[in-house]
PDB file of C-alpha atoms in Angstrom:
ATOM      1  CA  UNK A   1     -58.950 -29.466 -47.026  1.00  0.00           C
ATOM      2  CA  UNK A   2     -60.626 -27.992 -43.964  1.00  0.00           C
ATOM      3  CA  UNK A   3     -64.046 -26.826 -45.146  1.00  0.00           C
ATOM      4  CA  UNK A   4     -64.439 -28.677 -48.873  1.00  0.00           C
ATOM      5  CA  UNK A   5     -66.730 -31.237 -48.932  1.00  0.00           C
ATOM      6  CA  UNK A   6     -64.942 -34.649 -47.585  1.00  0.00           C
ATOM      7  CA  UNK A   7     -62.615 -32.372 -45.873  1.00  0.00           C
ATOM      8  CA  UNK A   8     -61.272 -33.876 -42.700  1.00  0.00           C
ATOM      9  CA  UNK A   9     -60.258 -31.665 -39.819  1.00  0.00           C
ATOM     10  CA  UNK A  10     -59.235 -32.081 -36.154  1.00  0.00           C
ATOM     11  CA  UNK A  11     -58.716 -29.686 -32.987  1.00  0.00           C
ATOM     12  CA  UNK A  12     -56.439 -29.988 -29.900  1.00  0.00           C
ATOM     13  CA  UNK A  13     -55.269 -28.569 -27.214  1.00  0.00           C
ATOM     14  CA  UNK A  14     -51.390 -27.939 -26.948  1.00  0.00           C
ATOM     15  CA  UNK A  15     -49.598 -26.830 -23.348  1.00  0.00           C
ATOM     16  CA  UNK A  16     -46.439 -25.303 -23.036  1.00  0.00           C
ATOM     17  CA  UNK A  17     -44.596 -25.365 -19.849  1.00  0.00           C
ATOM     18  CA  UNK A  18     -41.813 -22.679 -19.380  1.00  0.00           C
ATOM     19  CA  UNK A  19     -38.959 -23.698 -17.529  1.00  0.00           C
ATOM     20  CA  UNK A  20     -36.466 -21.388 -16.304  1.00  0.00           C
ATOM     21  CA  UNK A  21     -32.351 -21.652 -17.706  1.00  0.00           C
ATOM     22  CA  UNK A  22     -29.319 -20.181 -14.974  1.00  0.00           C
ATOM     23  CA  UNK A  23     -28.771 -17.504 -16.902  1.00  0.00           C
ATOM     24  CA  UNK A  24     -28.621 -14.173 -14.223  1.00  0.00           C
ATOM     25  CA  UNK A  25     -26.121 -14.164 -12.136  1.00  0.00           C
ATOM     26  CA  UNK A  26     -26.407 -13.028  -8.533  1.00  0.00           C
ATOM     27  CA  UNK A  27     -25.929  -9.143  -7.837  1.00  0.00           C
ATOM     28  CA  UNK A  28     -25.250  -7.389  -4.500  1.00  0.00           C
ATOM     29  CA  UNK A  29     -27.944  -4.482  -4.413  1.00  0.00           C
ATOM     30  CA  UNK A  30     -24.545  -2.236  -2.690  1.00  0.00           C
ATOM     31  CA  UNK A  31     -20.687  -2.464  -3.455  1.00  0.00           C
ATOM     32  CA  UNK A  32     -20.061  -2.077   0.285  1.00  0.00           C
ATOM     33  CA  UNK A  33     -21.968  -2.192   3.691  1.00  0.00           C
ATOM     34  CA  UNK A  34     -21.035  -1.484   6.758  1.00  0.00           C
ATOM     35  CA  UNK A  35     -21.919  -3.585  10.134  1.00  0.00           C
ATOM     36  CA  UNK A  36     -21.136  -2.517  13.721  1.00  0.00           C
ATOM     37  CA  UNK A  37     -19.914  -5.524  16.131  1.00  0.00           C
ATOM     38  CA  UNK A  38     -19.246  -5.173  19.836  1.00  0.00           C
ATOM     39  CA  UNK A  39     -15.571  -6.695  20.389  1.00  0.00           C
ATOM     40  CA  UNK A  40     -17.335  -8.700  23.305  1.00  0.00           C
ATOM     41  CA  UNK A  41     -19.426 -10.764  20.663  1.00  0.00           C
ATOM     42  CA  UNK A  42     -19.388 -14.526  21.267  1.00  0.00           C
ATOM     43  CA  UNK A  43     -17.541 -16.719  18.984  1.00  0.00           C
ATOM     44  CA  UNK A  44     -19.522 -19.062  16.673  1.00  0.00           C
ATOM     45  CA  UNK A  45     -22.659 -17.347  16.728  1.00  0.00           C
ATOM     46  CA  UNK A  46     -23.900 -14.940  13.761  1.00  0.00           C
ATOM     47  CA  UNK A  47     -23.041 -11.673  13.941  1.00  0.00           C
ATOM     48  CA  UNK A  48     -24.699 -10.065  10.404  1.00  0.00           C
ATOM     49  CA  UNK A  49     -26.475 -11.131   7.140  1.00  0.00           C
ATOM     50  CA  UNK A  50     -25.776 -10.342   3.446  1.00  0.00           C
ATOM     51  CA  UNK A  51     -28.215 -10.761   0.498  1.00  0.00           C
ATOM     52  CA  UNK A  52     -27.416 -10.788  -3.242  1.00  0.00           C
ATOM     53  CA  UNK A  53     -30.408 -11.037  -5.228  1.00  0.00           C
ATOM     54  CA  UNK A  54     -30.675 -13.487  -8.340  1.00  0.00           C
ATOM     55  CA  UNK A  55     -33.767 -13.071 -11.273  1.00  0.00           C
ATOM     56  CA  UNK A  56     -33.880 -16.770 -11.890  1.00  0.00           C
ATOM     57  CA  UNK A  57     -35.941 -19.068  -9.969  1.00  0.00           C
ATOM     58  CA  UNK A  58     -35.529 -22.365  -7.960  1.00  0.00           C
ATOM     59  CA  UNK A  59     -32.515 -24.186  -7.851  1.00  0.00           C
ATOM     60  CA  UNK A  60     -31.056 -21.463 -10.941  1.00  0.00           C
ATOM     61  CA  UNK A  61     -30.773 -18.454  -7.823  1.00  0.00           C
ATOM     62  CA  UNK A  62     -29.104 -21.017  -5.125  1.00  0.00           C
ATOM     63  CA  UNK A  63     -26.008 -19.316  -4.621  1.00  0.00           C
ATOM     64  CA  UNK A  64     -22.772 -19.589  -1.991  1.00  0.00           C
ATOM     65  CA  UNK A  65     -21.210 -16.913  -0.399  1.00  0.00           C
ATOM     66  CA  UNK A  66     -17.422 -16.891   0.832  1.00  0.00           C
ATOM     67  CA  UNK A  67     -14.912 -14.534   2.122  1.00  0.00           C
ATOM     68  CA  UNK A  68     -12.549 -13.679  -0.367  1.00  0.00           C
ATOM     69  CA  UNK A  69      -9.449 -12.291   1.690  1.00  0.00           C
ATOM     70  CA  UNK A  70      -7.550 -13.996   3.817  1.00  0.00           C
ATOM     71  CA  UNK A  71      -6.957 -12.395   6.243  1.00  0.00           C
ATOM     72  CA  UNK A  72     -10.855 -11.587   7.125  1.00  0.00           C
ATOM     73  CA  UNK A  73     -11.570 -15.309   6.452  1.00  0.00           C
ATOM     74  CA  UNK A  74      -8.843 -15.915   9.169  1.00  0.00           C
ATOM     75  CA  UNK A  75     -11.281 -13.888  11.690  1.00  0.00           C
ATOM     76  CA  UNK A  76     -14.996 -14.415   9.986  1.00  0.00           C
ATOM     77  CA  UNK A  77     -16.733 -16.911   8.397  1.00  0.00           C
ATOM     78  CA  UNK A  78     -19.756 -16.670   5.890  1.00  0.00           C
ATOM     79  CA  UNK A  79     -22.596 -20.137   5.613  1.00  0.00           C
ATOM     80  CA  UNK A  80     -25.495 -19.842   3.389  1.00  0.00           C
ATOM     81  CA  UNK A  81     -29.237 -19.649   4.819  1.00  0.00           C
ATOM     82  CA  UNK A  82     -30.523 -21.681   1.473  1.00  0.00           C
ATOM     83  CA  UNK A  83     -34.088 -20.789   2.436  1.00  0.00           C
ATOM     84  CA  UNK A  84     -33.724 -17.113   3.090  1.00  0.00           C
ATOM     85  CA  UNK A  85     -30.451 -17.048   0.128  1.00  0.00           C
ATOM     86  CA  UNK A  86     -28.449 -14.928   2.653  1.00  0.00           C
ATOM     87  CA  UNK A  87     -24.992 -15.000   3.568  1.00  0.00           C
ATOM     88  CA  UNK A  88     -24.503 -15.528   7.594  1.00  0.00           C
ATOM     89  CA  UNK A  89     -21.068 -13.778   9.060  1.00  0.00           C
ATOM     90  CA  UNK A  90     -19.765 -15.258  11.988  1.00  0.00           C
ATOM     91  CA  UNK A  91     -16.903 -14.986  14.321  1.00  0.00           C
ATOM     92  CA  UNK A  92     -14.003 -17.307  14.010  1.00  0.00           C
ATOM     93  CA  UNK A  93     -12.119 -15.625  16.308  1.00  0.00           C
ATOM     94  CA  UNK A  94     -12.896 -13.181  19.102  1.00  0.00           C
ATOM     95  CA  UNK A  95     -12.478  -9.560  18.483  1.00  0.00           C
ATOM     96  CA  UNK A  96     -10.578  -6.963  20.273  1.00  0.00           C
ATOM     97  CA  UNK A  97     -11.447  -3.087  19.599  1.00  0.00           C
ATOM     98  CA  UNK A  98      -7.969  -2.249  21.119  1.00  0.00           C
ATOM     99  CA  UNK A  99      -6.181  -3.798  18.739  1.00  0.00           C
ATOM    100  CA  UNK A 100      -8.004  -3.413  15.158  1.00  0.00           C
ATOM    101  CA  UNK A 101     -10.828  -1.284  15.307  1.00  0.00           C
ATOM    102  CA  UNK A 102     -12.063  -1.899  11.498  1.00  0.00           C
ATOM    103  CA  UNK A 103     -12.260  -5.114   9.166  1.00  0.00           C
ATOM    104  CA  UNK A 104     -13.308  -5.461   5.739  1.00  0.00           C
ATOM    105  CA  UNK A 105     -14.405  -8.499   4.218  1.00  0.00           C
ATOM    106  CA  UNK A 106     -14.597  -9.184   0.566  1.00  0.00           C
ATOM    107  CA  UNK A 107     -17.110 -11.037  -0.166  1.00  0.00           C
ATOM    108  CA  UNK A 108     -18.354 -12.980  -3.005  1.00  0.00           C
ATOM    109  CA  UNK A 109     -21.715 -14.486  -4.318  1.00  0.00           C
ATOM    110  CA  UNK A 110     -22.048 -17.078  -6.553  1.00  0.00           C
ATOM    111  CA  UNK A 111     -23.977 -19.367  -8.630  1.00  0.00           C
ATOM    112  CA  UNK A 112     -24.480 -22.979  -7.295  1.00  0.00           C
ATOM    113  CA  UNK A 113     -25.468 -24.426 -10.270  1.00  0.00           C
ATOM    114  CA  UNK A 114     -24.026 -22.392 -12.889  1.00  0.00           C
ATOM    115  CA  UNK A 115     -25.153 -23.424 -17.112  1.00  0.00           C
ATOM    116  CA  UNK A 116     -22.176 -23.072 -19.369  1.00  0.00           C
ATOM    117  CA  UNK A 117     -24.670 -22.505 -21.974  1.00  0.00           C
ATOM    118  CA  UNK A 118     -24.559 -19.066 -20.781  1.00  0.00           C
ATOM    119  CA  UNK A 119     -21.192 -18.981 -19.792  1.00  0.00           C
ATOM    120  CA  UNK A 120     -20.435 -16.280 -22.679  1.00  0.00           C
ATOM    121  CA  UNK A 121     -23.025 -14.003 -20.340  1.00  0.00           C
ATOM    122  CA  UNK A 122     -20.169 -13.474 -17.996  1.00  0.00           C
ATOM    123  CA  UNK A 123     -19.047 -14.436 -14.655  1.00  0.00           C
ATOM    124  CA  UNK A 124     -21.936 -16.024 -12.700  1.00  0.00           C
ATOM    125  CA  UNK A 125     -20.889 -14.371  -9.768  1.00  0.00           C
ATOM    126  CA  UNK A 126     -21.024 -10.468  -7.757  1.00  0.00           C
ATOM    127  CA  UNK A 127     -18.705  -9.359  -4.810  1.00  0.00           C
ATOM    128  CA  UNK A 128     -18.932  -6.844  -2.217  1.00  0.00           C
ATOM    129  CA  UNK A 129     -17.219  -5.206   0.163  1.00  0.00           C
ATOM    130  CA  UNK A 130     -18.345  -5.381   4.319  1.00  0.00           C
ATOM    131  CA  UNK A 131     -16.637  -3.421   6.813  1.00  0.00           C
ATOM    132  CA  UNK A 132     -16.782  -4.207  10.339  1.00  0.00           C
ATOM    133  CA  UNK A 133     -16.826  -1.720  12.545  1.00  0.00           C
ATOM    134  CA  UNK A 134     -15.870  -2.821  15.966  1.00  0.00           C
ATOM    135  CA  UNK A 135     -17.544  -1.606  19.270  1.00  0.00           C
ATOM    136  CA  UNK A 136     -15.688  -0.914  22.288  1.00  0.00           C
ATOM    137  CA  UNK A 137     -16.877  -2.501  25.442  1.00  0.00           C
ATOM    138  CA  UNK A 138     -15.362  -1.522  28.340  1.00  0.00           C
ATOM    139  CA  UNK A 139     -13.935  -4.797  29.881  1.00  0.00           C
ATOM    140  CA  UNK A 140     -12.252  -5.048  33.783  1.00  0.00           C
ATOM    141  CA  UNK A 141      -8.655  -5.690  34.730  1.00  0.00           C
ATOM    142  CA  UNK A 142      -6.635  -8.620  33.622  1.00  0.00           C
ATOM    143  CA  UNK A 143      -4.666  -9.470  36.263  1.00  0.00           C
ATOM    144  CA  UNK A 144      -0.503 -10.455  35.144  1.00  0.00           C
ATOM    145  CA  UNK A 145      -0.963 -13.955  36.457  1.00  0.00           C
ATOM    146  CA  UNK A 146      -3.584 -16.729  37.037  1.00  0.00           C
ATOM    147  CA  UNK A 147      -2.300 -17.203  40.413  1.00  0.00           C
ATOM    148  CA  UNK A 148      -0.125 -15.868  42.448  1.00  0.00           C
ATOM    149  CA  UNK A 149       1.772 -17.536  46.042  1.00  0.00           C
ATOM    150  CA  UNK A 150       2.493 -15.241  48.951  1.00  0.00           C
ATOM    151  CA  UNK A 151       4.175 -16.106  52.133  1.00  0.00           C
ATOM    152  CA  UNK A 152       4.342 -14.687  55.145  1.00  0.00           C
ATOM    153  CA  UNK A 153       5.752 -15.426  58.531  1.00  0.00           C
ATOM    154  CA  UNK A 154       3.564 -15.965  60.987  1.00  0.00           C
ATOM    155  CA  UNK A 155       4.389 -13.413  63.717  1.00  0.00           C
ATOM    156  CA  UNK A 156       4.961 -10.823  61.423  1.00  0.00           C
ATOM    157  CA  UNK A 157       3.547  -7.259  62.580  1.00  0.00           C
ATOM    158  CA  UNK A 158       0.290  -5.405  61.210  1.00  0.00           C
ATOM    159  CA  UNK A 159       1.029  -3.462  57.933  1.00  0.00           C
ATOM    160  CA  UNK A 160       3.693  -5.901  57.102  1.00  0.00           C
ATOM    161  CA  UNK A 161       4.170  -6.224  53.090  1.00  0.00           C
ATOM    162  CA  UNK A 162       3.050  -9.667  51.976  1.00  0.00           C
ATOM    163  CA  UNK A 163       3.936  -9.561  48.414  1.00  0.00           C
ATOM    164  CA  UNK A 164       2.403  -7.400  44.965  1.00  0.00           C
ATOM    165  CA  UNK A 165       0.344  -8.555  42.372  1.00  0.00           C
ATOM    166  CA  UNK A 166      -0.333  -6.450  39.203  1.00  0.00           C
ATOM    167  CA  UNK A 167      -3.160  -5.757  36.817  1.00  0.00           C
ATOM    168  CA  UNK A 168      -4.123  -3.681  33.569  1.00  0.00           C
ATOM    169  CA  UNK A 169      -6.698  -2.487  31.906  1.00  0.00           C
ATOM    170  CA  UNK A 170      -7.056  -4.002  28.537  1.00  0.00           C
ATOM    171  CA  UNK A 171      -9.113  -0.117  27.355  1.00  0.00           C
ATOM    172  CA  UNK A 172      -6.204   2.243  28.733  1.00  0.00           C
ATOM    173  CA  UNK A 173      -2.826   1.348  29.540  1.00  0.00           C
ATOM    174  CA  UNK A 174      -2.929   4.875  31.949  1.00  0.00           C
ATOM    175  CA  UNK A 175      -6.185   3.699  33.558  1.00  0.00           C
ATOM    176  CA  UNK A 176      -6.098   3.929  37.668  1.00  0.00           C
ATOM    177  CA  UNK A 177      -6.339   0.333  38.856  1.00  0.00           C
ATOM    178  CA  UNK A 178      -6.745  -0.061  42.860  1.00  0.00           C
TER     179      UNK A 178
END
């Protein structure tokens, strides 16, 4: 009865507060990158960095990463910077150029705290592909043994052979070693 005579009215004020819902799931930018590593990198410490990229916001675009095949998870590992949202690749094991000069890792992002309201949306989750390209450092001769005992008599004359020990080069097996 707004506006009649005896007509009683009021007025307020009414906020509304958006929240944000999980309902993007994370996507890798690329379906592969590539990442050069020198075989002589130290175990344990980070050797590259991965982002997917999530549109929600807050705790709804936290998201883990892992290695997906096992036989790159056997070599690498993959943590999650929470504050940056990156994946961090490490060494598990040390690398040798010599031996396997390339290694792809399939990796995966997902959703930390995924809604099953939106489940119907699709996987909450995006893979990639990384391959590793490994540098070759050149690294000295490895001698056959740790040790080695040699005897000799004491009187024996100058030039006398004492005993042999042996070496190789772990870059070339027809590498001169003196």
């Amino acid at each position: 009865m707004a506006g009649s005579v005896g007509g009683l009215s009021g007025s307020t004020t009414v906020n509304i507060t958006l929240t944000d819902v999980n309902d993007n799931p994370p996507k890798f930018p690329q379906k592969s990158y590539q990442l050069y590593v020198p075989e002589l990198a130290p175990v344990g410490k980070a050797v590259g960095r991965i982002r997917a990229n999530d549109e929600d916001e807050g705790q709804n675009a936290e998201m883990t990463y892992s290695i997906t095949n096992a036989d790159a998870a056997a070599i690498f590992t993959i943590g999650t910077d929470t504050d940056r949202r990156e994946g961090i690749i490490s060494l598990k094991q040390p690398l040798n150029y010599e031996k396997r000069k390339v290694h792809t890792l399939n990796i995966e992002g997902s959703n930390t705290h995924p809604d099953s309201r939106f489940s119907h949306l699709g996987p909450f989750k995006d893979s990639t592909s990384l391959r590793v390209i490994v540098g070759d450092v050149d690294e000295p001769p490895v001698f056959s043994m740790d040790y080695y005992i040699l005897d000799v008599y004491e009187n024996s004359p100058a030039g006398t052979q004492v005993g042999t020990v042996t070496a190789v080069d772990p870059d070339s097996t027809n590498s001169g070693i003196r």
